[in-house]
Amino acid sequence: MKYIREEMAKDLRAVRGTHDILDGEIRRFDRVIDATRRVCALYGFEPLATPILEFTDVFKRTLGDASDIVNKEMYTFEDRGGDSVTLRPEFTAGVARAFITNGLAQRVPVKVYSHGPLFRYERPQKGRYRQFHQINAEILGAAEPAADVEAVTLGAHLLDALGLTGKTKLEINSLGNAESRERYRAALVAYFGKYKNDLSEDSRVRLEKNPLRILDSKDEGDRKIIVGAPSLEDHYTEDAARFFAAVRDGLEASGVAFAVNARIVRGLDYYCHTAFEFTTDLLGAQNAVLGGGRYDGLIEQMGGPKTPAVGFAAGIERLALLLEDAAAPTRPVALVPIGPAAERKAVSLARALREDGFPVDLGFGGNVGKRMKRAAKCGAFAAVIFGDRELESGSYSLKRLDTGAESPVAADALTEELRT
Ligand code: HAM
């Protein structure tokens, strides 16, 4: 059936990469968010909601000149006052901004979680959208490897609460501290510099801006060159190596299964030390479900006090795609009044039943046949049918929709009868 006229169709389409979230999907979203609330409370994380819109600098100055997000993916525009603003492409920079502007440094360590929509101008495909949603958790003001262990353990616990442990695997890496990264950067520039003309165009730019990101390249030609690249591990300072060992040891102690993968470099510039990702084989190319790491320099770089921090985010759409079907929502009771007096009675009866905790579907009009069809369509388990005769005798006719059995019930016994 055509619901909309041809010429209106384009204007009425959702913007590419965005979609309406209905029925089943929204229930899956709710399960993810409920589990997040529950599990985050167990770890002492407080909820935090930051604005969807931030000044562009919040992201531009922090996520990295060479990052895809800043270069190609931000929804940035000038507002009516002439300020450059951006729809947040991630939570971390906004949380760091909120940490500074609200003076939360007095209360460290601050542990917060958030959820909500984000925007990245990416090429849409299964599991990748331009408007998507994340749950995000951050520990701000903790320099110890124990905080990394807690962040990763929280992520693992969350996936477990959603029944996804068997569908995901955890890989971790260390990007080292600033000094290790500087040493490694020099080694990479020397190595990739030799192959400059063979690298992809993107990687040639990365060679100038952030050579570490070349390791992330999916280009076939680049991959051949990457095989022989020096490894970061050989460039760790003693401190960086000790920090990574402590994180691995802590994870072993906490019983979270993981593998070390030197290729986990993450797509944002602010990371140091721990980087981690939970991936799945079930979503095709978009295999990253939950990812994060340590970002000790970010808050200071934004003009705040020196505040080491670690955290992660997970895509709610991707989690929702992996969830098993939820238990069906509670089935309603349908009211089927016949005649004006019963219509009037239906209003107060619906209210009384709802106060007793029963979802009620009140068909808004039509004859008995139409209302019974509607009752079946909305999945009602029972229909309460009543007209003048029932009202006079103080009873209802109760029809069980699964069996078709119909019997009279005294008005004051209805709630009890519906509970059986
Ligand atoms: P990220 O790796 O960019 O990290 O995103 C985290 C997760 O968000 C991904 O693993 C994926 O599940 C989901 N995601 C990302 N882009 C899309 C998209 N276009 N469509 C659907 N899902 C997507 C961050 O955002 C960091 N801020 C995480 C973090 C927090 N690091 C420290 N604290």
CSV table of C-alpha atoms and ligand atoms in Angstrom, one decimal:
chain,number,residue,atom,x,y,z
A,1,MET,CA,0.0,0.0,0.0
A,2,LYS,CA,1.2,3.5,-0.8
A,3,TYR,CA,1.1,5.7,2.3
A,4,ILE,CA,2.7,8.8,0.9
A,5,ARG,CA,2.6,10.5,-2.4
A,6,GLU,CA,5.6,10.1,-4.7
A,7,GLU,CA,6.6,13.8,-4.6
A,8,MET,CA,6.6,13.9,-0.8
A,9,ALA,CA,8.6,10.7,-0.5
A,10,LYS,CA,12.1,12.2,-0.6
A,11,ASP,CA,11.3,14.9,2.0
A,12,LEU,CA,9.8,12.3,4.3
A,13,ARG,CA,12.7,9.9,4.2
A,14,ALA,CA,14.9,9.7,7.3
A,15,VAL,CA,18.3,11.3,6.7
A,16,ARG,CA,20.8,8.7,5.3
A,17,GLY,CA,22.5,6.8,8.2
A,18,THR,CA,19.7,7.7,10.6
A,19,HIS,CA,16.7,5.5,11.5
A,20,ASP,CA,13.6,5.4,13.6
A,21,ILE,CA,13.9,2.9,16.4
A,22,LEU,CA,10.7,1.0,16.9
A,23,ASP,CA,9.2,-1.9,19.0
A,24,GLY,CA,11.6,-4.7,19.3
A,25,GLU,CA,14.8,-2.6,18.7
A,26,ILE,CA,13.8,-0.1,21.3
A,27,ARG,CA,13.1,-2.8,23.8
A,28,ARG,CA,16.6,-4.1,23.1
A,29,PHE,CA,18.0,-0.6,23.6
A,30,ASP,CA,16.2,-0.4,26.9
A,31,ARG,CA,17.7,-3.7,28.1
A,32,VAL,CA,21.2,-2.4,27.3
A,33,ILE,CA,20.5,0.8,29.2
A,34,ASP,CA,18.9,-1.0,32.1
A,35,ALA,CA,21.8,-3.4,32.4
A,36,THR,CA,24.2,-0.5,32.2
A,37,ARG,CA,22.5,1.3,35.0
A,38,ARG,CA,22.5,-1.8,37.1
A,39,VAL,CA,26.1,-2.9,36.5
A,40,CYS,CA,27.5,0.6,36.7
A,41,ALA,CA,25.8,1.1,40.1
A,42,LEU,CA,27.6,-2.1,41.3
A,43,TYR,CA,30.9,-0.4,40.5
A,44,GLY,CA,29.9,2.9,42.0
A,45,PHE,CA,29.6,4.8,38.8
A,46,GLU,CA,27.3,7.9,38.8
A,47,PRO,CA,25.2,8.9,35.8
A,48,LEU,CA,26.2,12.0,33.8
A,49,ALA,CA,24.4,13.6,30.9
A,50,THR,CA,26.4,16.1,28.8
A,51,PRO,CA,24.9,18.2,26.0
A,52,ILE,CA,24.7,16.7,22.5
A,53,LEU,CA,26.1,19.9,21.1
A,54,GLU,CA,29.6,21.2,22.1
A,55,PHE,CA,31.8,23.9,20.8
A,56,THR,CA,33.8,22.4,17.9
A,57,ASP,CA,37.1,22.9,19.7
A,58,VAL,CA,36.2,20.4,22.4
A,59,PHE,CA,36.5,17.6,19.8
A,60,LYS,CA,38.9,19.2,17.3
A,61,ARG,CA,41.6,19.9,19.9
A,62,THR,CA,41.4,16.5,21.5
A,63,LEU,CA,40.5,13.6,19.1
A,64,GLY,CA,43.5,14.3,16.8
A,65,ASP,CA,44.3,16.1,13.6
A,66,ALA,CA,44.9,12.8,11.8
A,67,SER,CA,41.8,11.0,13.1
A,68,ASP,CA,39.0,10.2,10.7
A,69,ILE,CA,36.5,11.6,13.0
A,70,VAL,CA,37.9,15.1,13.0
A,71,ASN,CA,38.9,15.1,9.3
A,72,LYS,CA,35.9,13.6,7.7
A,73,GLU,CA,33.1,12.7,10.1
A,74,MET,CA,32.0,15.6,12.3
A,75,TYR,CA,28.7,17.3,11.9
A,76,THR,CA,30.0,20.8,12.4
A,77,PHE,CA,28.1,24.0,11.7
A,78,GLU,CA,28.0,27.7,12.7
A,79,ASP,CA,25.1,28.5,15.0
A,80,ARG,CA,23.1,31.7,14.7
A,81,GLY,CA,25.4,33.5,17.0
A,82,GLY,CA,28.4,32.7,14.7
A,83,ASP,CA,29.9,30.0,17.0
A,84,SER,CA,31.2,26.8,15.5
A,85,VAL,CA,29.4,23.9,17.2
A,86,THR,CA,29.6,20.2,16.6
A,87,LEU,CA,27.1,17.3,17.3
A,88,ARG,CA,29.2,15.1,19.6
A,89,PRO,CA,30.9,12.2,17.7
A,90,GLU,CA,31.9,10.6,21.0
A,91,PHE,CA,31.4,11.1,24.8
A,92,THR,CA,34.9,11.3,26.2
A,93,ALA,CA,35.9,14.8,25.1
A,94,GLY,CA,32.5,16.2,26.4
A,95,VAL,CA,32.8,14.3,29.7
A,96,ALA,CA,36.3,15.8,30.1
A,97,ARG,CA,35.0,19.2,29.3
A,98,ALA,CA,32.2,18.7,31.9
A,99,PHE,CA,34.8,17.5,34.4
A,100,ILE,CA,36.7,20.8,34.0
A,101,THR,CA,33.8,23.2,33.9
A,102,ASN,CA,32.1,21.7,36.9
A,103,GLY,CA,35.2,21.6,39.0
A,104,LEU,CA,35.0,17.9,39.5
A,105,ALA,CA,38.8,17.7,40.1
A,106,GLN,CA,38.0,18.2,43.8
A,107,ARG,CA,36.3,14.8,43.9
A,108,VAL,CA,38.6,12.5,42.1
A,109,PRO,CA,38.5,9.7,41.3
A,110,VAL,CA,35.2,10.5,39.5
A,111,LYS,CA,33.4,7.5,38.0
A,112,VAL,CA,30.7,8.4,35.5
A,113,TYR,CA,28.6,6.7,32.9
A,114,SER,CA,26.4,8.1,30.1
A,115,HIS,CA,24.3,7.0,27.2
A,116,GLY,CA,22.8,8.7,24.3
A,117,PRO,CA,23.0,9.6,20.6
A,118,LEU,CA,26.2,10.5,18.7
A,119,PHE,CA,26.9,11.6,15.1
A,120,ARG,CA,29.6,10.6,12.7
A,121,TYR,CA,29.4,11.2,9.0
A,122,GLU,CA,30.5,7.6,8.1
A,123,ARG,CA,29.5,5.4,5.2
A,124,PRO,CA,26.4,3.6,6.5
A,125,GLN,CA,26.3,-0.2,6.6
A,126,LYS,CA,25.1,-2.9,8.9
A,127,GLY,CA,26.1,-1.8,12.4
A,128,ARG,CA,27.4,1.5,11.3
A,129,TYR,CA,25.2,4.6,11.2
A,130,ARG,CA,25.5,8.4,11.1
A,131,GLN,CA,23.4,8.8,14.2
A,132,PHE,CA,24.1,6.0,16.6
A,133,HIS,CA,24.1,5.5,20.3
A,134,GLN,CA,26.7,4.5,22.9
A,135,ILE,CA,26.9,3.7,26.5
A,136,ASN,CA,30.1,5.2,27.9
A,137,ALA,CA,32.0,4.9,31.2
A,138,GLU,CA,34.9,6.9,32.4
A,139,ILE,CA,37.2,6.9,35.5
A,140,LEU,CA,38.8,10.3,35.8
A,141,GLY,CA,41.6,11.1,38.2
A,142,ALA,CA,43.1,7.6,38.6
A,143,ALA,CA,46.7,6.9,37.4
A,144,GLU,CA,46.9,3.4,38.7
A,145,PRO,CA,46.7,0.3,36.5
A,146,ALA,CA,44.0,-0.9,38.9
A,147,ALA,CA,41.7,1.7,37.3
A,148,ASP,CA,42.3,0.2,33.8
A,149,VAL,CA,41.5,-3.3,35.3
A,150,GLU,CA,38.3,-1.9,36.8
A,151,ALA,CA,37.3,-0.3,33.5
A,152,VAL,CA,37.9,-3.5,31.5
A,153,THR,CA,36.2,-5.6,34.2
A,154,LEU,CA,33.2,-3.3,34.1
A,155,GLY,CA,33.0,-3.7,30.3
A,156,ALA,CA,33.2,-7.5,30.6
A,157,HIS,CA,30.6,-7.5,33.4
A,158,LEU,CA,28.2,-5.5,31.3
A,159,LEU,CA,28.6,-7.8,28.3
A,160,ASP,CA,28.1,-10.8,30.6
A,161,ALA,CA,24.9,-9.2,32.1
A,162,LEU,CA,23.6,-9.0,28.5
A,163,GLY,CA,24.4,-12.6,27.8
A,164,LEU,CA,27.2,-11.7,25.3
A,165,THR,CA,30.3,-13.2,26.9
A,166,GLY,CA,30.3,-16.1,24.5
A,167,LYS,CA,29.8,-13.9,21.5
A,168,THR,CA,32.7,-11.5,22.1
A,169,LYS,CA,36.4,-11.7,22.7
A,170,LEU,CA,38.6,-9.2,24.4
A,171,GLU,CA,41.9,-8.0,23.1
A,172,ILE,CA,44.2,-5.5,24.8
A,173,ASN,CA,47.4,-3.7,23.9
A,174,SER,CA,49.5,-1.0,25.4
A,175,LEU,CA,50.4,2.2,23.5
A,176,GLY,CA,53.0,3.0,26.1
A,177,ASN,CA,53.5,6.4,27.7
A,178,ALA,CA,54.4,9.6,25.9
A,179,GLU,CA,58.1,8.8,25.9
A,180,SER,CA,57.6,5.2,24.4
A,181,ARG,CA,55.3,6.7,21.8
A,182,GLU,CA,57.8,9.3,20.8
A,183,ARG,CA,60.5,6.7,20.4
A,184,TYR,CA,58.2,4.4,18.5
A,185,ARG,CA,57.0,7.2,16.3
A,186,ALA,CA,60.6,8.0,15.3
A,187,ALA,CA,61.1,4.3,14.5
A,188,LEU,CA,57.9,4.2,12.4
A,189,VAL,CA,58.8,7.4,10.5
A,190,ALA,CA,62.2,5.9,9.7
A,191,TYR,CA,60.7,2.6,8.6
A,192,PHE,CA,57.6,3.8,6.6
A,193,GLY,CA,59.7,6.7,5.2
A,194,LYS,CA,61.6,4.1,3.2
A,195,TYR,CA,58.3,3.0,1.6
A,196,LYS,CA,56.7,6.4,1.2
A,197,ASN,CA,55.9,6.0,-2.5
A,198,ASP,CA,54.3,2.6,-2.0
A,199,LEU,CA,52.0,3.7,0.8
A,200,SER,CA,48.3,4.6,0.2
A,201,GLU,CA,47.5,8.2,0.0
A,202,ASP,CA,45.8,8.1,3.5
A,203,SER,CA,48.9,6.5,5.0
A,204,ARG,CA,51.2,9.1,3.4
A,205,VAL,CA,49.2,11.7,5.3
A,206,ARG,CA,49.3,9.6,8.5
A,207,LEU,CA,53.1,9.4,8.1
A,208,GLU,CA,53.2,13.1,8.6
A,209,LYS,CA,50.5,13.4,11.3
A,210,ASN,CA,50.3,10.2,13.2
A,211,PRO,CA,52.3,7.3,11.8
A,212,LEU,CA,50.9,4.9,14.5
A,213,ARG,CA,47.6,5.0,12.6
A,214,ILE,CA,49.2,3.4,9.5
A,215,LEU,CA,49.3,0.2,11.5
A,216,ASP,CA,45.5,0.4,11.4
A,217,SER,CA,45.3,0.7,7.6
A,218,LYS,CA,43.1,-1.8,5.8
A,219,ASP,CA,44.7,-1.1,2.4
A,220,GLU,CA,46.2,-4.2,0.8
A,221,GLY,CA,49.5,-2.6,-0.2
A,222,ASP,CA,49.9,-0.9,3.2
A,223,ARG,CA,49.3,-4.2,4.9
A,224,LYS,CA,52.3,-5.8,3.1
A,225,ILE,CA,54.6,-3.1,4.3
A,226,ILE,CA,53.1,-3.1,7.8
A,227,VAL,CA,54.2,-6.8,8.3
A,228,GLY,CA,57.8,-5.7,8.6
A,229,ALA,CA,57.2,-2.6,10.7
A,230,PRO,CA,59.0,-2.2,14.1
A,231,SER,CA,56.9,-3.3,17.1
A,232,LEU,CA,55.8,-0.9,19.8
A,233,GLU,CA,56.7,-3.4,22.4
A,234,ASP,CA,60.4,-3.1,21.6
A,235,HIS,CA,60.1,0.7,22.3
A,236,TYR,CA,58.3,0.7,25.7
A,237,THR,CA,60.1,2.5,28.5
A,238,GLU,CA,60.6,0.5,31.7
A,239,ASP,CA,57.6,2.3,33.3
A,240,ALA,CA,55.4,1.6,30.3
A,241,ALA,CA,56.3,-2.1,30.3
A,242,ARG,CA,55.7,-2.3,34.1
A,243,PHE,CA,52.3,-0.6,33.7
A,244,PHE,CA,51.2,-3.0,31.0
A,245,ALA,CA,52.3,-6.0,33.0
A,246,ALA,CA,50.3,-4.7,36.0
A,247,VAL,CA,47.2,-4.3,33.9
A,248,ARG,CA,47.6,-7.9,32.5
A,249,ASP,CA,48.2,-9.2,35.9
A,250,GLY,CA,45.1,-7.4,37.3
A,251,LEU,CA,42.9,-8.8,34.5
A,252,GLU,CA,44.1,-12.3,35.2
A,253,ALA,CA,43.3,-11.8,38.9
A,254,SER,CA,39.8,-10.5,38.0
A,255,GLY,CA,39.2,-13.6,35.9
A,256,VAL,CA,38.5,-11.7,32.6
A,257,ALA,CA,39.8,-13.7,29.6
A,258,PHE,CA,41.9,-11.6,27.1
A,259,ALA,CA,44.5,-11.9,24.5
A,260,VAL,CA,47.2,-9.3,23.7
A,261,ASN,CA,47.1,-7.9,20.2
A,262,ALA,CA,49.7,-5.4,19.2
A,263,ARG,CA,47.4,-4.2,16.4
A,264,ILE,CA,44.9,-2.6,18.7
A,265,VAL,CA,45.8,1.0,18.2
A,266,ARG,CA,42.4,2.7,18.4
A,267,GLY,CA,41.2,5.5,16.1
A,268,LEU,CA,41.6,8.4,18.4
A,269,ASP,CA,44.8,10.3,19.3
A,270,TYR,CA,44.2,10.8,23.0
A,271,TYR,CA,45.1,7.2,24.1
A,272,CYS,CA,48.2,6.1,26.0
A,273,HIS,CA,49.1,2.9,27.8
A,274,THR,CA,46.0,0.6,27.8
A,275,ALA,CA,43.9,0.2,24.7
A,276,PHE,CA,41.3,-2.5,24.5
A,277,GLU,CA,38.5,-3.8,22.4
A,278,PHE,CA,35.8,-6.4,22.7
A,279,THR,CA,35.0,-7.7,19.2
A,280,THR,CA,32.5,-10.2,17.7
A,281,ASP,CA,32.5,-12.4,14.6
A,282,LEU,CA,28.7,-12.0,14.2
A,283,LEU,CA,28.4,-8.5,12.8
A,284,GLY,CA,30.5,-8.7,9.6
A,285,ALA,CA,32.9,-5.8,9.0
A,286,GLN,CA,31.7,-3.7,12.0
A,287,ASN,CA,33.1,-6.1,14.5
A,288,ALA,CA,34.0,-3.7,17.4
A,289,VAL,CA,31.4,-3.8,20.1
A,290,LEU,CA,33.1,-2.1,23.0
A,291,GLY,CA,36.4,-0.2,23.0
A,292,GLY,CA,38.4,2.1,25.1
A,293,GLY,CA,41.6,2.8,26.9
A,294,ARG,CA,43.6,5.2,29.0
A,295,TYR,CA,43.9,8.9,28.1
A,296,ASP,CA,46.2,10.6,30.7
A,297,GLY,CA,46.9,13.8,28.7
A,298,LEU,CA,43.4,14.8,27.5
A,299,ILE,CA,42.1,16.9,30.4
A,300,GLU,CA,45.3,18.8,30.8
A,301,GLN,CA,45.5,19.3,27.0
A,302,MET,CA,42.0,20.9,27.2
A,303,GLY,CA,43.2,23.4,29.9
A,304,GLY,CA,42.2,21.4,33.0
A,305,PRO,CA,44.3,20.1,35.8
A,306,LYS,CA,46.6,17.1,35.2
A,307,THR,CA,44.0,14.2,35.4
A,308,PRO,CA,44.9,10.7,34.3
A,309,ALA,CA,41.8,8.8,33.1
A,310,VAL,CA,40.6,5.6,31.5
A,311,GLY,CA,37.2,4.5,30.0
A,312,PHE,CA,35.3,2.9,27.2
A,313,ALA,CA,32.2,3.1,25.1
A,314,ALA,CA,30.0,0.5,23.4
A,315,GLY,CA,27.7,0.9,20.5
A,316,ILE,CA,24.1,0.3,21.6
A,317,GLU,CA,22.9,-0.7,18.1
A,318,ARG,CA,25.7,-3.3,17.8
A,319,LEU,CA,24.9,-4.7,21.3
A,320,ALA,CA,21.2,-4.7,20.4
A,321,LEU,CA,21.9,-6.7,17.2
A,322,LEU,CA,23.7,-9.3,19.3
A,323,LEU,CA,21.0,-9.7,21.9
A,324,GLU,CA,18.7,-12.7,22.0
A,325,ASP,CA,15.0,-12.0,21.6
A,326,ALA,CA,13.7,-10.5,24.8
A,327,ALA,CA,10.8,-12.0,26.7
A,328,ALA,CA,7.6,-10.8,25.1
A,329,PRO,CA,6.3,-7.6,26.7
A,330,THR,CA,3.5,-8.1,29.2
A,331,ARG,CA,0.2,-8.8,27.4
A,332,PRO,CA,-2.6,-6.4,28.0
A,333,VAL,CA,-6.3,-6.9,28.9
A,334,ALA,CA,-8.6,-5.6,26.3
A,335,LEU,CA,-11.8,-3.9,27.3
A,336,VAL,CA,-14.8,-4.3,24.9
A,337,PRO,CA,-17.7,-2.1,26.0
A,338,ILE,CA,-21.0,-2.3,24.2
A,339,GLY,CA,-23.2,0.8,24.3
A,340,PRO,CA,-22.7,4.3,25.7
A,341,ALA,CA,-23.1,3.4,29.4
A,342,ALA,CA,-20.5,0.6,29.1
A,343,GLU,CA,-18.2,3.0,27.1
A,344,ARG,CA,-18.4,5.3,30.1
A,345,LYS,CA,-17.8,2.5,32.6
A,346,ALA,CA,-14.8,1.4,30.5
A,347,VAL,CA,-12.9,4.5,31.4
A,348,SER,CA,-13.0,4.0,35.1
A,349,LEU,CA,-12.5,0.2,34.8
A,350,ALA,CA,-9.4,0.8,32.7
A,351,ARG,CA,-8.0,3.1,35.3
A,352,ALA,CA,-8.7,0.7,38.1
A,353,LEU,CA,-7.1,-2.2,36.3
A,354,ARG,CA,-4.0,-0.1,35.4
A,355,GLU,CA,-3.7,1.0,39.0
A,356,ASP,CA,-3.7,-2.7,39.9
A,357,GLY,CA,-0.8,-3.2,37.5
A,358,PHE,CA,-2.5,-4.6,34.4
A,359,PRO,CA,-1.7,-3.1,31.0
A,360,VAL,CA,-5.1,-2.3,29.4
A,361,ASP,CA,-5.9,-1.8,25.8
A,362,LEU,CA,-8.9,0.4,25.4
A,363,GLY,CA,-10.1,0.2,21.8
A,364,PHE,CA,-11.4,3.6,21.1
A,365,GLY,CA,-14.5,2.8,19.1
A,366,GLY,CA,-16.2,0.3,16.7
A,367,ASN,CA,-18.5,-2.6,17.1
A,368,VAL,CA,-17.8,-5.7,19.1
A,369,GLY,CA,-16.4,-7.6,16.1
A,370,LYS,CA,-13.9,-4.8,15.3
A,371,ARG,CA,-12.9,-4.4,18.9
A,372,MET,CA,-12.3,-8.2,19.3
A,373,LYS,CA,-10.1,-8.1,16.2
A,374,ARG,CA,-8.1,-5.2,17.7
A,375,ALA,CA,-7.8,-7.2,21.0
A,376,ALA,CA,-6.3,-10.1,19.2
A,377,LYS,CA,-4.0,-7.8,17.2
A,378,CYS,CA,-2.5,-6.1,20.3
A,379,GLY,CA,-1.8,-9.5,21.8
A,380,ALA,CA,-4.3,-9.2,24.7
A,381,PHE,CA,-4.6,-12.4,26.8
A,382,ALA,CA,-8.2,-11.7,27.8
A,383,ALA,CA,-11.1,-9.5,26.7
A,384,VAL,CA,-13.6,-8.0,29.2
A,385,ILE,CA,-16.8,-7.7,27.3
A,386,PHE,CA,-19.8,-5.8,28.9
A,387,GLY,CA,-23.0,-4.0,27.9
A,388,ASP,CA,-26.1,-2.8,29.7
A,389,ARG,CA,-27.0,-6.3,30.8
A,390,GLU,CA,-23.7,-6.9,32.5
A,391,LEU,CA,-23.7,-3.5,34.1
A,392,GLU,CA,-27.1,-4.2,35.6
A,393,SER,CA,-26.1,-7.6,37.0
A,394,GLY,CA,-22.7,-6.3,38.3
A,395,SER,CA,-20.7,-8.7,36.2
A,396,TYR,CA,-18.5,-8.9,33.1
A,397,SER,CA,-18.1,-11.5,30.4
A,398,LEU,CA,-14.4,-12.6,30.4
A,399,LYS,CA,-13.0,-14.2,27.3
A,400,ARG,CA,-9.6,-15.9,27.4
A,401,LEU,CA,-8.2,-15.1,24.0
A,402,ASP,CA,-5.8,-18.1,23.8
A,403,THR,CA,-8.5,-20.7,24.4
A,404,GLY,CA,-11.6,-18.8,23.4
A,405,ALA,CA,-13.3,-19.8,26.7
A,406,GLU,CA,-15.8,-17.3,27.8
A,407,SER,CA,-17.5,-17.0,31.2
A,408,PRO,CA,-19.2,-14.4,33.4
A,409,VAL,CA,-17.2,-12.9,36.3
A,410,ALA,CA,-18.6,-10.8,39.2
A,411,ALA,CA,-17.3,-7.2,38.9
A,412,ASP,CA,-15.5,-7.4,42.3
A,413,ALA,CA,-13.8,-10.7,41.4
A,414,LEU,CA,-12.4,-9.5,38.0
A,415,THR,CA,-8.9,-8.5,39.2
A,416,GLU,CA,-8.4,-11.8,41.0
A,417,GLU,CA,-9.7,-13.8,38.0
A,418,LEU,CA,-7.3,-12.0,35.7
A,419,ARG,CA,-4.4,-12.9,37.9
A,420,THR,CA,-5.0,-16.6,37.5
B,1,HAM,P1,35.1,4.3,19.5
B,1,HAM,O1,35.9,3.0,19.3
B,1,HAM,O2,35.1,5.3,18.5
B,1,HAM,O3,35.5,4.8,20.9
B,1,HAM,O4,33.5,3.8,19.6
B,1,HAM,C1,33.1,2.9,20.6
B,1,HAM,C2,32.1,2.0,20.1
B,1,HAM,O5,31.0,2.7,19.5
B,1,HAM,C3,32.5,1.1,18.9
B,1,HAM,O6,33.2,-0.1,19.4
B,1,HAM,C4,31.2,0.8,18.2
B,1,HAM,O7,30.5,-0.3,19.0
B,1,HAM,C5,30.4,2.0,18.4
B,1,HAM,N1,30.4,2.8,17.2
B,1,HAM,C6,31.3,3.7,16.8
B,1,HAM,N2,31.0,4.3,15.6
B,1,HAM,C7,29.8,3.8,15.3
B,1,HAM,C8,28.8,4.0,14.2
B,1,HAM,N3,29.1,4.9,13.2
B,1,HAM,N4,27.7,3.3,14.2
B,1,HAM,C9,27.4,2.5,15.2
B,1,HAM,N5,28.2,2.2,16.2
B,1,HAM,C10,29.4,2.9,16.3
B,1,HAM,C11,35.0,6.0,21.4
B,1,HAM,O8,34.0,6.5,21.0
B,1,HAM,C12,35.7,6.4,22.7
B,1,HAM,N6,35.2,7.7,23.1
B,1,HAM,C13,35.6,5.3,23.8
B,1,HAM,C14,36.3,5.7,25.0
B,1,HAM,C15,35.7,6.2,26.2
B,1,HAM,N7,37.6,5.7,25.3
B,1,HAM,C16,37.8,6.1,26.5
B,1,HAM,N8,36.7,6.4,27.1
